[in-house]
Structure formats: C-alpha cells, structure tokens
mmCIF file of C-alpha atoms and ligand atoms in Angstrom:
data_model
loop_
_atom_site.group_PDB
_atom_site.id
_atom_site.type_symbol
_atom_site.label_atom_id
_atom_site.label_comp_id
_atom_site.label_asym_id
_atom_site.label_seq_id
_atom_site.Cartn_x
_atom_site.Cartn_y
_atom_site.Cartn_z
ATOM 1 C CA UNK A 1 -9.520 0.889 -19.460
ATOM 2 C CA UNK A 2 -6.288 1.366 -18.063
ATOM 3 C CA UNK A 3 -2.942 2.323 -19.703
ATOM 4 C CA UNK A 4 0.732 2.952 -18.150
ATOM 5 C CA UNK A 5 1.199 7.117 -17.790
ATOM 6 C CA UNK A 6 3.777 8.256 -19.032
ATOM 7 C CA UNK A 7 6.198 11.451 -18.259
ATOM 8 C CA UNK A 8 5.646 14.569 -18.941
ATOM 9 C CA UNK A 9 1.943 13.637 -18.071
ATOM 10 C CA UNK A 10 0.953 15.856 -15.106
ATOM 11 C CA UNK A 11 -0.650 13.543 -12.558
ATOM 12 C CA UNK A 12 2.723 11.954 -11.879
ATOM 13 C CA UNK A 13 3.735 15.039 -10.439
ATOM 14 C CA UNK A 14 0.997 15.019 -7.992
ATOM 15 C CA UNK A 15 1.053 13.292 -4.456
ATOM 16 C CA UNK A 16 -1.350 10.440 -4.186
ATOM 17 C CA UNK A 17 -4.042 10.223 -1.674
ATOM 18 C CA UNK A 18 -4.728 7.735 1.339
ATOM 19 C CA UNK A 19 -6.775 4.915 0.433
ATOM 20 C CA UNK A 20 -10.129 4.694 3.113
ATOM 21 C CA UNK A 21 -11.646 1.573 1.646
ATOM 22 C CA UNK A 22 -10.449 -2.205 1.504
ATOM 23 C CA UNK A 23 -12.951 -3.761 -0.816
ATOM 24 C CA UNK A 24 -13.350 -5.506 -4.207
ATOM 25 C CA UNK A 25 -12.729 -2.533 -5.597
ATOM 26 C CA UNK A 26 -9.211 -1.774 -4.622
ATOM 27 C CA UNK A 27 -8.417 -5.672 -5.381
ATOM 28 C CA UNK A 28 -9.792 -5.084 -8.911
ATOM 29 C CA UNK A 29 -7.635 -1.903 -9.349
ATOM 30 C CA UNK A 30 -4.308 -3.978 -7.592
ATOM 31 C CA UNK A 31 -5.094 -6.959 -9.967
ATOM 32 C CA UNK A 32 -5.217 -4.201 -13.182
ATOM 33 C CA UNK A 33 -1.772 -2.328 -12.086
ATOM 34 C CA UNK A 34 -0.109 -6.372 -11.558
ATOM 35 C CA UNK A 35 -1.653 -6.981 -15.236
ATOM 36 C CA UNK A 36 0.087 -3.959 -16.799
ATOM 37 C CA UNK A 37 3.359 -4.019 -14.701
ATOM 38 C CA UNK A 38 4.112 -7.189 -16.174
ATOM 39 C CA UNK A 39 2.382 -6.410 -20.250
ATOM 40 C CA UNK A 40 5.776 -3.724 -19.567
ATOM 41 C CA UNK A 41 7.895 -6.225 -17.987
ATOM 42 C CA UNK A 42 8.142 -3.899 -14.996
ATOM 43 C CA UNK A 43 9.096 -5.203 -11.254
ATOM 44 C CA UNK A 44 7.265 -2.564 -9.255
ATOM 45 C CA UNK A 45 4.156 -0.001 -10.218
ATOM 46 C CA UNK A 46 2.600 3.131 -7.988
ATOM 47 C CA UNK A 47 -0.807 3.562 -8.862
ATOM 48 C CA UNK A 48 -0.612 7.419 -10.677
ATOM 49 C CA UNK A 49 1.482 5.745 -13.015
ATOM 50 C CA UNK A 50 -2.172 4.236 -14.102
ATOM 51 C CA UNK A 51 -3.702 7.571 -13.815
ATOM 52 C CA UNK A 52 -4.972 6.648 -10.249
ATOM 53 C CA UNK A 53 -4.263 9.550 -7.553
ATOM 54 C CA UNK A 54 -4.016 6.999 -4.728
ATOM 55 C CA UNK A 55 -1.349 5.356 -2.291
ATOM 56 C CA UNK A 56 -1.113 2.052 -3.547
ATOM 57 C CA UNK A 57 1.663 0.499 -5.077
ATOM 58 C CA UNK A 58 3.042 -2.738 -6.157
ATOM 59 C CA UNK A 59 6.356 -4.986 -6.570
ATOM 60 C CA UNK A 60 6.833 -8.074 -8.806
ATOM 61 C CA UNK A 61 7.795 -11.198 -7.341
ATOM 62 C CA UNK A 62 8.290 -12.935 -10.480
ATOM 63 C CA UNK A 63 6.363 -15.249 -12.643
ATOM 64 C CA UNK A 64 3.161 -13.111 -12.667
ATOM 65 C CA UNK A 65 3.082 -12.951 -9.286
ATOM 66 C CA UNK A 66 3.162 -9.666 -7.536
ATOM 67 C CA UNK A 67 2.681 -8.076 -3.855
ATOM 68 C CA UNK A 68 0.424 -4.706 -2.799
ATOM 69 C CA UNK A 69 1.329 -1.938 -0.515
ATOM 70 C CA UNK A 70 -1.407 0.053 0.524
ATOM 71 C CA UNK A 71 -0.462 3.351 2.260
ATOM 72 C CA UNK A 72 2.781 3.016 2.421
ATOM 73 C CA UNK A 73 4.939 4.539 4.879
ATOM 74 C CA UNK A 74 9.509 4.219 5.303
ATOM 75 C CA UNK A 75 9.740 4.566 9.148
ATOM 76 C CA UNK A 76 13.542 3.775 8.448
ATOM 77 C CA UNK A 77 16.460 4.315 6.292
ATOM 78 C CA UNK A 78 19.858 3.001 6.782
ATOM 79 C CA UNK A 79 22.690 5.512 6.148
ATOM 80 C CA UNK A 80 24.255 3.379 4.390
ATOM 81 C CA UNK A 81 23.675 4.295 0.675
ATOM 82 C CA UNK A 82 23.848 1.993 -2.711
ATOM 83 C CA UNK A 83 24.148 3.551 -6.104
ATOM 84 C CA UNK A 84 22.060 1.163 -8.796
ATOM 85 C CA UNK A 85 20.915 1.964 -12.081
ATOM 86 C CA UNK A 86 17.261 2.611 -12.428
ATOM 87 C CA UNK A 87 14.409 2.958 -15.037
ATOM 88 C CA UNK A 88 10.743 3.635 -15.046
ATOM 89 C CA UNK A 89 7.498 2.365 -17.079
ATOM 90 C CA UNK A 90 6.683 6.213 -17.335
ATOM 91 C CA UNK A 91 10.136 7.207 -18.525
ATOM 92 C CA UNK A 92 10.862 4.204 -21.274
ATOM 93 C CA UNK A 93 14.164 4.113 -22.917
ATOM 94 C CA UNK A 94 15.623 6.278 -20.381
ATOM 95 C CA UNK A 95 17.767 4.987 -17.461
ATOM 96 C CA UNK A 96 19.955 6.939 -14.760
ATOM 97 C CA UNK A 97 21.982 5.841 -11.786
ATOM 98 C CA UNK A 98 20.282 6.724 -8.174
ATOM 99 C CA UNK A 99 21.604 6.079 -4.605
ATOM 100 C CA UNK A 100 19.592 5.366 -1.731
ATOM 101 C CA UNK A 101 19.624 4.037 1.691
ATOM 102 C CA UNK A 102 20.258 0.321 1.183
ATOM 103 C CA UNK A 103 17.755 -1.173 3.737
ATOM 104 C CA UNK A 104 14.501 0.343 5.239
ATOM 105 C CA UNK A 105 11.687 -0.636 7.495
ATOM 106 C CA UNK A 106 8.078 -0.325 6.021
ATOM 107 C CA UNK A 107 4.736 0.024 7.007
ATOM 108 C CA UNK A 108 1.436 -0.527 5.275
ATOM 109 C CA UNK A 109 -2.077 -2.077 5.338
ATOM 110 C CA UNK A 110 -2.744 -4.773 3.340
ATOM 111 C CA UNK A 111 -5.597 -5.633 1.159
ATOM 112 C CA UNK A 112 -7.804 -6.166 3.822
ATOM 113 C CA UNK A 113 -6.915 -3.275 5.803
ATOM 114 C CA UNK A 114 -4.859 -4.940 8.152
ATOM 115 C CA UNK A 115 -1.146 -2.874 9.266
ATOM 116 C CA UNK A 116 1.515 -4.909 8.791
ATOM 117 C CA UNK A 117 5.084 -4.186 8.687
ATOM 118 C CA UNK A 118 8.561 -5.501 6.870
ATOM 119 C CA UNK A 119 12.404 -5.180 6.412
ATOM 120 C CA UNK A 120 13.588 -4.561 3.093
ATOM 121 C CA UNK A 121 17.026 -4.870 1.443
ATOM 122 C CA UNK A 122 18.638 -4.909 -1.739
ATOM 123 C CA UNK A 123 16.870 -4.921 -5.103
ATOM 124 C CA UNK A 124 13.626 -5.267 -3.337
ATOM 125 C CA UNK A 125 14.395 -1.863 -1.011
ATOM 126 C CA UNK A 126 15.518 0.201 -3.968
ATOM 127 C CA UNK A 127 12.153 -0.774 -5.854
ATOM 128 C CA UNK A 128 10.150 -0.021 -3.017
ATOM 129 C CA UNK A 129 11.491 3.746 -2.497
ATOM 130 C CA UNK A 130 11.465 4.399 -6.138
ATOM 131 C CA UNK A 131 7.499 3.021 -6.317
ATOM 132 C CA UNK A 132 7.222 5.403 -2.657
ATOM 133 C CA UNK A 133 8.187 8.369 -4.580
ATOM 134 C CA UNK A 134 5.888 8.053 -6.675
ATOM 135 C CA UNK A 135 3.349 8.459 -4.599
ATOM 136 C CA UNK A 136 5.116 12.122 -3.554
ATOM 137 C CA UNK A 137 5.288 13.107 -7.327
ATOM 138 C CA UNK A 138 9.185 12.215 -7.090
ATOM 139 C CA UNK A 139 10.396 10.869 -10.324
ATOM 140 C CA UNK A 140 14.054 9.020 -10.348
ATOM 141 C CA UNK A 141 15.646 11.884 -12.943
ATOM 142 C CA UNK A 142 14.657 13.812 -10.111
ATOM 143 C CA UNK A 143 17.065 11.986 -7.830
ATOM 144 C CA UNK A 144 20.077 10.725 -10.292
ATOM 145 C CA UNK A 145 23.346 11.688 -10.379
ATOM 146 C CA UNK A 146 23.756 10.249 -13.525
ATOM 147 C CA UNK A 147 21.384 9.489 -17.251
ATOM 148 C CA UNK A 148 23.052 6.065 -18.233
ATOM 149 C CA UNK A 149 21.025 5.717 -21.459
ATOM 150 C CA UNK A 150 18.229 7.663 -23.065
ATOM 151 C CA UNK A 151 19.703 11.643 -22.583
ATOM 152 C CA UNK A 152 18.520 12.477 -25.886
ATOM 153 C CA UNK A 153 14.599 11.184 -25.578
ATOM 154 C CA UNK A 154 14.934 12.967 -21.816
ATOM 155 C CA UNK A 155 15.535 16.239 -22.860
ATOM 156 C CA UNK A 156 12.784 16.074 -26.213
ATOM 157 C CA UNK A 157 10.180 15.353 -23.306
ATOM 158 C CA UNK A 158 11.473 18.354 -20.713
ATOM 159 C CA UNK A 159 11.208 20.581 -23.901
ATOM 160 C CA UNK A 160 7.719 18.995 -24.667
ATOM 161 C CA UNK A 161 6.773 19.696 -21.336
ATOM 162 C CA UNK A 162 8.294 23.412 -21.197
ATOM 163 C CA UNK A 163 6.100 24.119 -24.810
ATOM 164 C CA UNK A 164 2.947 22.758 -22.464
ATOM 165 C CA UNK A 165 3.489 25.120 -19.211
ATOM 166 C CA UNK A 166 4.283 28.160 -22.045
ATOM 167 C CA UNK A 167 0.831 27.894 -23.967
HETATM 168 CO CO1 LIG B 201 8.776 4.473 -11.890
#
C-alpha cells in the first residue's frame, strides 16, 4: 500500500526517473496518487511524494477529478514573477510564500504515451512548477522567501533530519 511521504524522508530529495512504459500499470499507480491527493485534500501530487522514484505527477481539477503529467518538461517561463503562498502534503502544517514565473509552456506524454503540450497560468502554473520540482528533489522551503505558518514544526524536522545524517 501506498502512503503520502513526508519531509525529512530521503527519497524526496532524489530526482525522479523517466517513465519507459504506458500501460495498466502506470494508470493503476496515477489512479493511487489521485486517491491520496484528495484523502489530503491536496490539488497537485509528484509521484516520490508516494515513495515512487518516477516522473509522473498530478493536478486536481476538482471534485475527484484529477489530470496526469508524465515526463514532464517547462520549455518556458515568463519573467514575469507572482509571489503566492504555498504548502505541501509532505511538509503539513507548514506554509511559506514562493515566487515564480507566472505562466509557462509544458510538455509531456500522456497516459498513453502520446506528447502533448499546454499553456499554463495562474493557480494552475504555480501548482505545476511546485509538483515539477519535485521531481528534481526541490522542495518549496527550498525556494521561499518567507515561512507564513508552521516555523516551529520546520525547524523540529531540519533538527530531526541533522540527528539522522550525524548517526
Ligand atoms: Co509538494
């Protein structure tokens, strides 16, 4: 069975790999990651956050509904920058304020292999580049200027993972 990983749990440091086959499989594994997403209440999932070292992520489109990105690639990024606040099913109860470039242009395969492409904006392109970096190993206290809520529980799990990389 599946759970949701969470931080300071090593695998989300590591960059996921490219998926090679489109198969029942990988729809059983999507299905799983759109099944605990929403259990969290979450609006986008990478697939190390489910222990799963692969390129595959996901982002709610409401009412159980949910759409897969299979090797995803940003071949654009505005310069244009928005500042949002941001949290993470890894990181729960903690919450910081990241900016990024506010629209992109993706590329991906699809559950059946096939490349397609898209233009994303607005809540949709900030969930996609945080779910992206988690594919690199990027977490967003990596990337935030500024921890909103949850400081406190932060720092107990840096110290946590300090104790680990000590012993
Ligand atoms: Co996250």
């Amino acid at each position: 069975m599946f759970k949701i990983v969470k931080y300071p749990d090593p695998i989300l440091r590591k960059k996921a790999l490219p998926v090679k086959e489109f198969g029942q499989q990988l729809a059983d594994l999507v299905q799983e990651m759109g099944k605990l997403m929403y259990a969290d209440d979450g609006v986008g999932l990478a697939a190390p956050q489910i222990g799963v070292r692969s390129s595959i992520l996901i982002i709610g489109l409401g009412q159980g509904k949910f759409k897969a990105y299979i090797n995803p690639e940003i071949t654009f990024s505005s310069k244009d920058q928005a500042t949002m606040e941001e949290g993470c099913l890894s990181l729960p109860g903690i919450f910081g304020y990241v900016s990024r470039p506010k629209k992109i242009h993706i590329k991906y395969q699809d559950l059946a292999g096939k490349v397609q492409k898209e233009k994303l904006k607005g809540f949709d392109a900030v969930i996609f580049q945080h779910e992206m970096d988690h594919l690199q190993g990027i977490l967003f206290i990596d990337r935030t200027d500024k921890i909103s809520k949850g400081q406190a529980e932060l720092e107990k799990l840096k110290a946590k993972l300090n104790d680990k990389l000590k012993n």
